[in-house]
PDB file of C-alpha atoms in Angstrom:
ATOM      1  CA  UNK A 253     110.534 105.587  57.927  1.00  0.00           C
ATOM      2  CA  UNK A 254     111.887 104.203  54.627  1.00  0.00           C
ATOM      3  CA  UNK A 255     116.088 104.380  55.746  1.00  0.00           C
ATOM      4  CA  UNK A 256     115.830 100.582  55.023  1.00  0.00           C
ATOM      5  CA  UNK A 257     116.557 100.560  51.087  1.00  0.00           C
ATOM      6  CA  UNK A 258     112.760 102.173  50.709  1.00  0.00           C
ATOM      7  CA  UNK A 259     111.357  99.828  52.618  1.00  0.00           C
ATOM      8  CA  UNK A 260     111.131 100.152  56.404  1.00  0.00           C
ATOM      9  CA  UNK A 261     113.817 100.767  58.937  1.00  0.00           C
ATOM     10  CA  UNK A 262     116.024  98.102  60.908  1.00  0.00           C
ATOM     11  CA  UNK A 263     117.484  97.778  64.426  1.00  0.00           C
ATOM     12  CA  UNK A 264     121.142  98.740  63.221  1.00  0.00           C
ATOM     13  CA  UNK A 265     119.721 101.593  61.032  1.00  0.00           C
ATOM     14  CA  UNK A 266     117.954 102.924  63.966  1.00  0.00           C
ATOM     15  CA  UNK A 267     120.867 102.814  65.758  1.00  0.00           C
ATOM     16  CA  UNK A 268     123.313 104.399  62.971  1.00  0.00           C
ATOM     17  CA  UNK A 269     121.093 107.150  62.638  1.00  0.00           C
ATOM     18  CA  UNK A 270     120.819 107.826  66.737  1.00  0.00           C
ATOM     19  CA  UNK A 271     124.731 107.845  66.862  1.00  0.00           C
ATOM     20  CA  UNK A 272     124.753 110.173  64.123  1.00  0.00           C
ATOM     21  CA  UNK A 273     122.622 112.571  66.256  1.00  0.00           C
ATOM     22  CA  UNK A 274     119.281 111.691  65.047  1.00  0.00           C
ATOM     23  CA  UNK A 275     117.465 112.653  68.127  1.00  0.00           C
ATOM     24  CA  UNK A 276     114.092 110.758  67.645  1.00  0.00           C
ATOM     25  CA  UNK A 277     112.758 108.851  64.531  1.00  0.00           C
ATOM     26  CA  UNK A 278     109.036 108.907  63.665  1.00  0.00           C
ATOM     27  CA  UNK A 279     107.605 107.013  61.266  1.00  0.00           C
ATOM     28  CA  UNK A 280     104.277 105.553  59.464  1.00  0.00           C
ATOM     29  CA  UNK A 281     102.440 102.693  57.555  1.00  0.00           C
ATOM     30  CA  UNK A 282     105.834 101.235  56.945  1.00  0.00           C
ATOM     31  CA  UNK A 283     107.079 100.643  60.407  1.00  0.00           C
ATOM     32  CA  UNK A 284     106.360  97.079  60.393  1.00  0.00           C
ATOM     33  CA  UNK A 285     107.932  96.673  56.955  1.00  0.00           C
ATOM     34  CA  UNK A 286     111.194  94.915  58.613  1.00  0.00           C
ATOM     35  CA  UNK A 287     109.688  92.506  60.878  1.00  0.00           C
ATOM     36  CA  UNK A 288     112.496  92.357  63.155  1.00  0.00           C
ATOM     37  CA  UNK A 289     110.888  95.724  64.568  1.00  0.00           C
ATOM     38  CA  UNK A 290     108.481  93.951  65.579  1.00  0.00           C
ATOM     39  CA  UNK A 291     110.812  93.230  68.815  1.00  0.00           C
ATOM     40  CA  UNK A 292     113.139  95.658  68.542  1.00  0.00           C
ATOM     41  CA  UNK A 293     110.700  98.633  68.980  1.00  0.00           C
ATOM     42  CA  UNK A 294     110.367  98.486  72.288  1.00  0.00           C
ATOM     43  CA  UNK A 295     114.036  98.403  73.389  1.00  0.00           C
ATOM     44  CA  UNK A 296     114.396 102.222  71.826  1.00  0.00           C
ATOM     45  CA  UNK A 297     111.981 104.029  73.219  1.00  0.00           C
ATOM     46  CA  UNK A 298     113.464 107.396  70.419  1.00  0.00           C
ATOM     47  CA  UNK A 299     111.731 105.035  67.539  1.00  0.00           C
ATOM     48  CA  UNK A 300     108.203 105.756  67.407  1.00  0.00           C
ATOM     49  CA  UNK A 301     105.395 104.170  65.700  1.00  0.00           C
ATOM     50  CA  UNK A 302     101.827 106.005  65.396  1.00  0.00           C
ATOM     51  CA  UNK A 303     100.270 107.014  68.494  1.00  0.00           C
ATOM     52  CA  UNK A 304      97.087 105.755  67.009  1.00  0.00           C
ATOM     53  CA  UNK A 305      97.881 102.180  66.640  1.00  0.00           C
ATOM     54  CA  UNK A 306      95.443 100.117  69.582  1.00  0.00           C
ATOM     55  CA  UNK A 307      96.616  99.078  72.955  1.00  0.00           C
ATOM     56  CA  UNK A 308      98.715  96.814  73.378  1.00  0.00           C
ATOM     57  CA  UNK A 309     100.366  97.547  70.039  1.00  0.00           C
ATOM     58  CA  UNK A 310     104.596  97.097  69.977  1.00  0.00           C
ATOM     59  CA  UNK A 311     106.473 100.416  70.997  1.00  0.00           C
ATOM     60  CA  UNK A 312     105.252 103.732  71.966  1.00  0.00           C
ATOM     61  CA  UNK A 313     103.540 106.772  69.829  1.00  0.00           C
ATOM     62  CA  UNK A 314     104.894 109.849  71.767  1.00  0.00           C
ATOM     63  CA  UNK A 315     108.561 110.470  73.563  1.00  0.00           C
ATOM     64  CA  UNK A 316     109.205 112.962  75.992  1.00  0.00           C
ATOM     65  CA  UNK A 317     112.969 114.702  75.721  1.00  0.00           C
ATOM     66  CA  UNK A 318     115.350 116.190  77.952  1.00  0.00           C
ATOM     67  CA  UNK A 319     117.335 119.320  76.732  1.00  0.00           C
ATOM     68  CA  UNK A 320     119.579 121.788  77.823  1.00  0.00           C
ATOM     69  CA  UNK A 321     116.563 124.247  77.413  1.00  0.00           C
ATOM     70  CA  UNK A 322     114.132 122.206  78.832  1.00  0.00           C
ATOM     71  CA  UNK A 323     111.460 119.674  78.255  1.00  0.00           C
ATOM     72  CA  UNK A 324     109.936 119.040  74.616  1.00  0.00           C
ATOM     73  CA  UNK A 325     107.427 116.174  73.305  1.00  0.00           C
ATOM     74  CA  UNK A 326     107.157 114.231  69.857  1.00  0.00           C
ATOM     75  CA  UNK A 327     103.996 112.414  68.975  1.00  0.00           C
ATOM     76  CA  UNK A 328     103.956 110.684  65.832  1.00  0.00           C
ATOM     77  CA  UNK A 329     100.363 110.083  64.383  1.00  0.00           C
ATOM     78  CA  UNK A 330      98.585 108.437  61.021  1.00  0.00           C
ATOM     79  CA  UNK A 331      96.288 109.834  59.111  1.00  0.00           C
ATOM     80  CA  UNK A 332      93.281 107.868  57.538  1.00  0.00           C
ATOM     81  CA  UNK A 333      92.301 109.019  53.920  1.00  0.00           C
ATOM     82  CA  UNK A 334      94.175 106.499  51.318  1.00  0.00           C
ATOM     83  CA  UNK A 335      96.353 105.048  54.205  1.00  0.00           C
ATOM     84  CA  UNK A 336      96.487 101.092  55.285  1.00  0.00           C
ATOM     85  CA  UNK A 337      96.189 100.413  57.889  1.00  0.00           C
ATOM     86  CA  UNK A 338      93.187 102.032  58.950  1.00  0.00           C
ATOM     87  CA  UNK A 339      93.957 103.078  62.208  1.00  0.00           C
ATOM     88  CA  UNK A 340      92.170 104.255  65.120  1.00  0.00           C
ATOM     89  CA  UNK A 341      90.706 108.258  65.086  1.00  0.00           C
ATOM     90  CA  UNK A 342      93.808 110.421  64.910  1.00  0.00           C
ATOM     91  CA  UNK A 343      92.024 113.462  66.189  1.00  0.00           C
ATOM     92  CA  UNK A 344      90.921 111.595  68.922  1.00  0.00           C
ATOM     93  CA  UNK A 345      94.444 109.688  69.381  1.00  0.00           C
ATOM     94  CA  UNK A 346      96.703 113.037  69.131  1.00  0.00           C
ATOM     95  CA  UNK A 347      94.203 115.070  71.045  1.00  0.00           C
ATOM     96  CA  UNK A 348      94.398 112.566  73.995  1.00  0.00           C
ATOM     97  CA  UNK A 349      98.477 112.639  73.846  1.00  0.00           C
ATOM     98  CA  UNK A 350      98.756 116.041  73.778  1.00  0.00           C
ATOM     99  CA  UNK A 351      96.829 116.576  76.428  1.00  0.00           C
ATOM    100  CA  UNK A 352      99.027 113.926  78.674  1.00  0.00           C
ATOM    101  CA  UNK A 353     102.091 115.469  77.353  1.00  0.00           C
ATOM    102  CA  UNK A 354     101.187 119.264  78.104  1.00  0.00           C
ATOM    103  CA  UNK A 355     101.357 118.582  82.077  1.00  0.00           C
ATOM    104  CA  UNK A 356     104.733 118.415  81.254  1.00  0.00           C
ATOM    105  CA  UNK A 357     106.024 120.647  78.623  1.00  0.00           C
ATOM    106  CA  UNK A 358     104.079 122.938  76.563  1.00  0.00           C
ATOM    107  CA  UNK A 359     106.741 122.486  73.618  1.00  0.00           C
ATOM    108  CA  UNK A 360     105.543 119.558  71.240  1.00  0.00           C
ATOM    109  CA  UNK A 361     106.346 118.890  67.564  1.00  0.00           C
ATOM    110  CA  UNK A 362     103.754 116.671  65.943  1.00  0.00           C
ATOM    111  CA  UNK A 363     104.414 113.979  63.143  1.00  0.00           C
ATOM    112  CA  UNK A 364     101.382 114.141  61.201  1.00  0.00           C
ATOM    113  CA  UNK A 365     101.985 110.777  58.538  1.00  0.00           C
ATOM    114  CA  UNK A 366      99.263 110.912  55.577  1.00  0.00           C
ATOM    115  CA  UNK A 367      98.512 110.815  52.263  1.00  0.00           C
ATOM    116  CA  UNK A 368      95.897 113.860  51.710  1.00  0.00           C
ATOM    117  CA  UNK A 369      96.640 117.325  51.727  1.00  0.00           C
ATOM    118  CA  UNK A 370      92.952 118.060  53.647  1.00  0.00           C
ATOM    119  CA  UNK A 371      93.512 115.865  56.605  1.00  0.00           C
ATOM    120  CA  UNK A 372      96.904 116.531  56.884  1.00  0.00           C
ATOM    121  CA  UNK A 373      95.763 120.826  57.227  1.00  0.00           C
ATOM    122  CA  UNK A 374      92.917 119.558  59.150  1.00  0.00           C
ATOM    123  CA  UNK A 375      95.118 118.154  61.920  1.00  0.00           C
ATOM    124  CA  UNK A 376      96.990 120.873  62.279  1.00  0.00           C
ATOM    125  CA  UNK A 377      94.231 123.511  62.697  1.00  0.00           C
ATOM    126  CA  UNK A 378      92.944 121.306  65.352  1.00  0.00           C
ATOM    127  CA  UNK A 379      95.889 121.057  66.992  1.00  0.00           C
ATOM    128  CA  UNK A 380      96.584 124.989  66.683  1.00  0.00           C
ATOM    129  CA  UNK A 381      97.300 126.630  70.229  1.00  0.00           C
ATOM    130  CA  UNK A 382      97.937 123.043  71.437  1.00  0.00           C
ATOM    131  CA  UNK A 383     101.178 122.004  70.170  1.00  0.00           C
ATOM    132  CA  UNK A 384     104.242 123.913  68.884  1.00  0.00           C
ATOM    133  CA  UNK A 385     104.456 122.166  65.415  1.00  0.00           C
ATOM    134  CA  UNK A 386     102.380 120.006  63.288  1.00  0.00           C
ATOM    135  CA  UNK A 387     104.847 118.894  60.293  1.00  0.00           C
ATOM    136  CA  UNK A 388     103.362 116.660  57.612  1.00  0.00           C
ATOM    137  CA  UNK A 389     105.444 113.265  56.360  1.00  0.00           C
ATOM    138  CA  UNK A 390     104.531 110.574  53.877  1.00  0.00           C
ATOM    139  CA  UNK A 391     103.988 111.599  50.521  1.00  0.00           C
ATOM    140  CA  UNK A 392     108.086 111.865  49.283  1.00  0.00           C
ATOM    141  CA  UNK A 393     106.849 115.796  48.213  1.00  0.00           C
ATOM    142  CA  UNK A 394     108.031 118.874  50.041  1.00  0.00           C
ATOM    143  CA  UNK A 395     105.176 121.431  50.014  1.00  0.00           C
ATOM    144  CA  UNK A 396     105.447 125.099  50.307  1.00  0.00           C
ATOM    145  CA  UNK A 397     102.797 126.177  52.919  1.00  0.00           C
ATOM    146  CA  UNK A 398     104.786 126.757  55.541  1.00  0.00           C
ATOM    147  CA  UNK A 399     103.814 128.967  58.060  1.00  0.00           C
ATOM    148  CA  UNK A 400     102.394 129.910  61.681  1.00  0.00           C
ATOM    149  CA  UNK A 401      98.793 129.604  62.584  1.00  0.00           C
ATOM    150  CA  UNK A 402      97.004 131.938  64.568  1.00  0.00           C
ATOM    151  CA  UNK A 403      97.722 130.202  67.616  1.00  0.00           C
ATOM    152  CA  UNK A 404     101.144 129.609  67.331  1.00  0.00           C
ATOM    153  CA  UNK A 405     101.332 125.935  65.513  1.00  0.00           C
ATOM    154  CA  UNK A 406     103.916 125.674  63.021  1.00  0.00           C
ATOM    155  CA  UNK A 407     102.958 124.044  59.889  1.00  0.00           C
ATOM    156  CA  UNK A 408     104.184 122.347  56.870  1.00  0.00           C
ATOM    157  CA  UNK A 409     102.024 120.135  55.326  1.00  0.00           C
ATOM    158  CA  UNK A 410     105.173 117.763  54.138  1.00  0.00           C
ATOM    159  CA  UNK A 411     108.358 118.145  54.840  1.00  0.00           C
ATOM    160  CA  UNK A 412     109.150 116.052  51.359  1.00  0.00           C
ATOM    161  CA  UNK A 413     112.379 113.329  51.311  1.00  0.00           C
ATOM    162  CA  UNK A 414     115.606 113.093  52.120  1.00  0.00           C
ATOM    163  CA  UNK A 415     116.916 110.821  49.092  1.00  0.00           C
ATOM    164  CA  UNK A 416     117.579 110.534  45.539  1.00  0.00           C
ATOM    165  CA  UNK A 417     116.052 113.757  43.572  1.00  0.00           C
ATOM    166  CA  UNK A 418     116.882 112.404  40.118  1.00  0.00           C
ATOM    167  CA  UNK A 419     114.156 109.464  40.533  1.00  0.00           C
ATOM    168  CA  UNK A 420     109.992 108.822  41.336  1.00  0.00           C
ATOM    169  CA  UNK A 421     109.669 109.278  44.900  1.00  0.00           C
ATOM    170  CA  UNK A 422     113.274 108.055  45.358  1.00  0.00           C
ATOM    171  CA  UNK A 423     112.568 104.968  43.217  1.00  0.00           C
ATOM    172  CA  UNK A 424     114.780 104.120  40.196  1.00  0.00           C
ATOM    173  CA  UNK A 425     112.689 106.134  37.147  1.00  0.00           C
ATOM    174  CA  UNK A 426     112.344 103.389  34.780  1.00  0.00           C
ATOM    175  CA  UNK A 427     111.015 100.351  36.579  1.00  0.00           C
ATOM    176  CA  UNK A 428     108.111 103.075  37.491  1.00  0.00           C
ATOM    177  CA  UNK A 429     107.323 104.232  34.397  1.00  0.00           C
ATOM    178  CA  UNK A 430     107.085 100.533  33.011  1.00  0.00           C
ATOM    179  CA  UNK A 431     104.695  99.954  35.482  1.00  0.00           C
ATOM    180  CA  UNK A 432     102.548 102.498  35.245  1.00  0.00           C
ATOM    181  CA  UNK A 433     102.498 101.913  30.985  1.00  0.00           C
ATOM    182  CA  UNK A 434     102.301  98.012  31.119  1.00  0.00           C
ATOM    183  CA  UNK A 435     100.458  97.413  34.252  1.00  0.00           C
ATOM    184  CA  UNK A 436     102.844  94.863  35.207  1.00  0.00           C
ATOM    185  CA  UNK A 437     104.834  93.423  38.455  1.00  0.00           C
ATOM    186  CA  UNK A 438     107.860  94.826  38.536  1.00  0.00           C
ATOM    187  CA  UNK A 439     110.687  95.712  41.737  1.00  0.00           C
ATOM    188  CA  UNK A 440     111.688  99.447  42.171  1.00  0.00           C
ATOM    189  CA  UNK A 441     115.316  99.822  43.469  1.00  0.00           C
ATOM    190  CA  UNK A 442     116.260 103.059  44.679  1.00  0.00           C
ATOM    191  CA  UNK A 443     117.456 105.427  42.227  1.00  0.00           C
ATOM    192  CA  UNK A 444     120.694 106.887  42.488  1.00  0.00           C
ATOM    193  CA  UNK A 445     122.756 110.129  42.070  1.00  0.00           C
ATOM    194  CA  UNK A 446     122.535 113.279  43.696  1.00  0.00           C
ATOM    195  CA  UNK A 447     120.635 113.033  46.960  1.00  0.00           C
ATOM    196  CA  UNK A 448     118.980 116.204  48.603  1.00  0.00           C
ATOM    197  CA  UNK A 449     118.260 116.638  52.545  1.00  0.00           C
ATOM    198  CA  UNK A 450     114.567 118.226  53.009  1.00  0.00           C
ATOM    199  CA  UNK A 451     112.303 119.189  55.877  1.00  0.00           C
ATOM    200  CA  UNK A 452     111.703 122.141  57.803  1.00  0.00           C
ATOM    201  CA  UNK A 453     113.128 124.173  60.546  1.00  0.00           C
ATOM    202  CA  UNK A 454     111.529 125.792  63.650  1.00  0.00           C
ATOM    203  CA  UNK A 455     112.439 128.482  65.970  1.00  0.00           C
ATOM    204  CA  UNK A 456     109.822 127.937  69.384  1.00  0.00           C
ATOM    205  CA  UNK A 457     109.235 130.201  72.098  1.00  0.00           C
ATOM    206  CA  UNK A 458     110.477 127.727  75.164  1.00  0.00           C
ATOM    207  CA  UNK A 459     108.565 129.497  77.215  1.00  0.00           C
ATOM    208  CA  UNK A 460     105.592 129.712  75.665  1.00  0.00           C
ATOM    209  CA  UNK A 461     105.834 126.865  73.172  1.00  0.00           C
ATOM    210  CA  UNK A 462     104.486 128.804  70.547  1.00  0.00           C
ATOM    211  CA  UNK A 463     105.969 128.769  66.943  1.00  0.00           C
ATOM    212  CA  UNK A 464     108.539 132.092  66.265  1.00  0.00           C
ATOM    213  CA  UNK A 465     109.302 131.062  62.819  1.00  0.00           C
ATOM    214  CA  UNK A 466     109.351 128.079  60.117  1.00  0.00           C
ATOM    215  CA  UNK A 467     111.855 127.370  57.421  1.00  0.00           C
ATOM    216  CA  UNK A 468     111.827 125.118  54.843  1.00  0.00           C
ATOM    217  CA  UNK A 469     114.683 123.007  54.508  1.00  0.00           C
ATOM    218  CA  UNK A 470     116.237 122.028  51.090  1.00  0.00           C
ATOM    219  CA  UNK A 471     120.045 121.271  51.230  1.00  0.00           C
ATOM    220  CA  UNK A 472     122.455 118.956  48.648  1.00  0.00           C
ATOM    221  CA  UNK A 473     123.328 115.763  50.464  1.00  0.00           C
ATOM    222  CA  UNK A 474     126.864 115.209  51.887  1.00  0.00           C
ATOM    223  CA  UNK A 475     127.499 113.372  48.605  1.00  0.00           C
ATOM    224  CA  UNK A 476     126.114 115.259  46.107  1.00  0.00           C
ATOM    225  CA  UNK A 477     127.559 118.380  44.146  1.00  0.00           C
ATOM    226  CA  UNK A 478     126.701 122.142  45.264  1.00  0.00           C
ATOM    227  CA  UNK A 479     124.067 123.578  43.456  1.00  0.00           C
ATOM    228  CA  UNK A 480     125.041 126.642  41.096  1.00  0.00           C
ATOM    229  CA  UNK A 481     122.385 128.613  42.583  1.00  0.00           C
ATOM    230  CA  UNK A 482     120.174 127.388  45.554  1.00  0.00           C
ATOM    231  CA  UNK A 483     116.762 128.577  45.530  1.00  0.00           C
ATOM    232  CA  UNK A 484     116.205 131.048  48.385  1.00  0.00           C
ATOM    233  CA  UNK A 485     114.879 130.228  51.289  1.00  0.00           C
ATOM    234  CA  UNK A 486     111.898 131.757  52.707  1.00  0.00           C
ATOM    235  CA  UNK A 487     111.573 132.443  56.557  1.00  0.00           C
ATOM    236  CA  UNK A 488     107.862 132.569  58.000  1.00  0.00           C
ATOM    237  CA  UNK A 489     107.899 134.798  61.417  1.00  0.00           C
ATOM    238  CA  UNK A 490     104.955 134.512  63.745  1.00  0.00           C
ATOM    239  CA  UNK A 491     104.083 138.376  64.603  1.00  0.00           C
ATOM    240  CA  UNK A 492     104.922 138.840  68.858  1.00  0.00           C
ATOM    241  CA  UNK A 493     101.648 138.450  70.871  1.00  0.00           C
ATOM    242  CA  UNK A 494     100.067 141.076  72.958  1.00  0.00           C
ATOM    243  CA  UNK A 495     102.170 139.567  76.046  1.00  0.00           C
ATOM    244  CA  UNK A 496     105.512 139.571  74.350  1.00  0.00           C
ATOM    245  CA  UNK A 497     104.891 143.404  73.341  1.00  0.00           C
TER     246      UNK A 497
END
């Protein structure tokens, strides 16, 4: 949500990132960063804004996708805890959209956009059994929780950034630590350097639409050097259910 020098996303960036194969974009409490979004949201239905923003808000918070394999459904949702804007109930929000979405496919990935560890978990427990994936965004931090709930959700509770790793949440270092020692104004460009790709991958029963297996993602960026030794990846596989037996 922050492809717009740290701040936001644009119209052409959208675009850029769609031709590049970016299938859908979710974002969070900086969607309305670049106000030209504002207008532009609702000519590309593939950039979403939280599903939990009232009626009547710009754009949509949910996209349903053709594939070769079938149907699948993205619904991007804010949490509450430390986040502006408050915005409405996300249980109540998500719950309602994945309920519309499930007459139609049964395979849904959930953005869940927050700032707290415990609501972040707490949405995806709800939401076990209901949607395929519940992956965590916001806090510029990969965790390493990921793995399959008892009814079949994938989880991660942030996928972390794809940006600068030699930096403060893809900020320039400095200008940060200044801040934080002197208490005063100050901008914060974005670092640069080595950049790393991060998130997660999932393997989904199409079928079913229940999670087979998670896997974090941690890659050098197309511009950075190799690593001399990656750190190993670890695969989380959902044991088969009674009916796949």
């Amino acid at each position: 949500e922050n492809a717009a020098g740290g701040r936001g996303i644009t119209g052409k960036i959208t675009i850029d990132l769609l031709r590049a194969g970016v299938s859908v974009i979710t974002t969070g409490d900086h969607i309305w960063d670049q106000k030209e979004i504002l207008s532009f949201i609702d000519t590309e239905p593939r950039l979403l804004r939280p599903v939990n923003y009232p009626a009547g808000a710009p754009g949509s918070g949910s996209i349903l996708l053709e594939t070769p394999k079938g149907k699948i459904g993205v619904i991007n949702v804010q949490a509450r805890t430390f986040m502006q804007p408050i915005l409405e109930n996300p249980f109540r929000a998500v719950e309602a959209a994945v309920t519309k979405m499930r007459s139609e496919t049964a395979n849904i990935i959930v953005d869940a956009h927050g700032e707290t560890t415990s609501e972040k978990i707490a949405l995806g427990r709800f939401l076990d059994g209901k949607v395929s994936a519940v992956i965590g965004t916001h806090t510029h931090v990969q965790t390493a929780d990921e793995q399959i709930f008892p009814g079949g959700t994938a989880f991660l509770c942030d996928a972390g950034m794809c940006g600068p790793v030699n930096s403060i949440l893809g900020r320039a270092i400095d200008p940060i630590m200044n801040r934080f020692i002197s208490n005063l104004p100050a901008s914060f460009p974005v670092a640069g350097g080595e950049v790393r790709l991060r998130g997660a991958l999932i393997e989904i029963d199409e079928a079913t639409g229940r999670a087979v297996r998670i896997t974090r993602v941690d890659e050098p960026g197309p511009s950075s050097p190799a690593t001399a030794e990656a750190e190993p990846k670890i695969d989380i596989e959902q044991a088969p259910s009674p009916e796949q037996t």
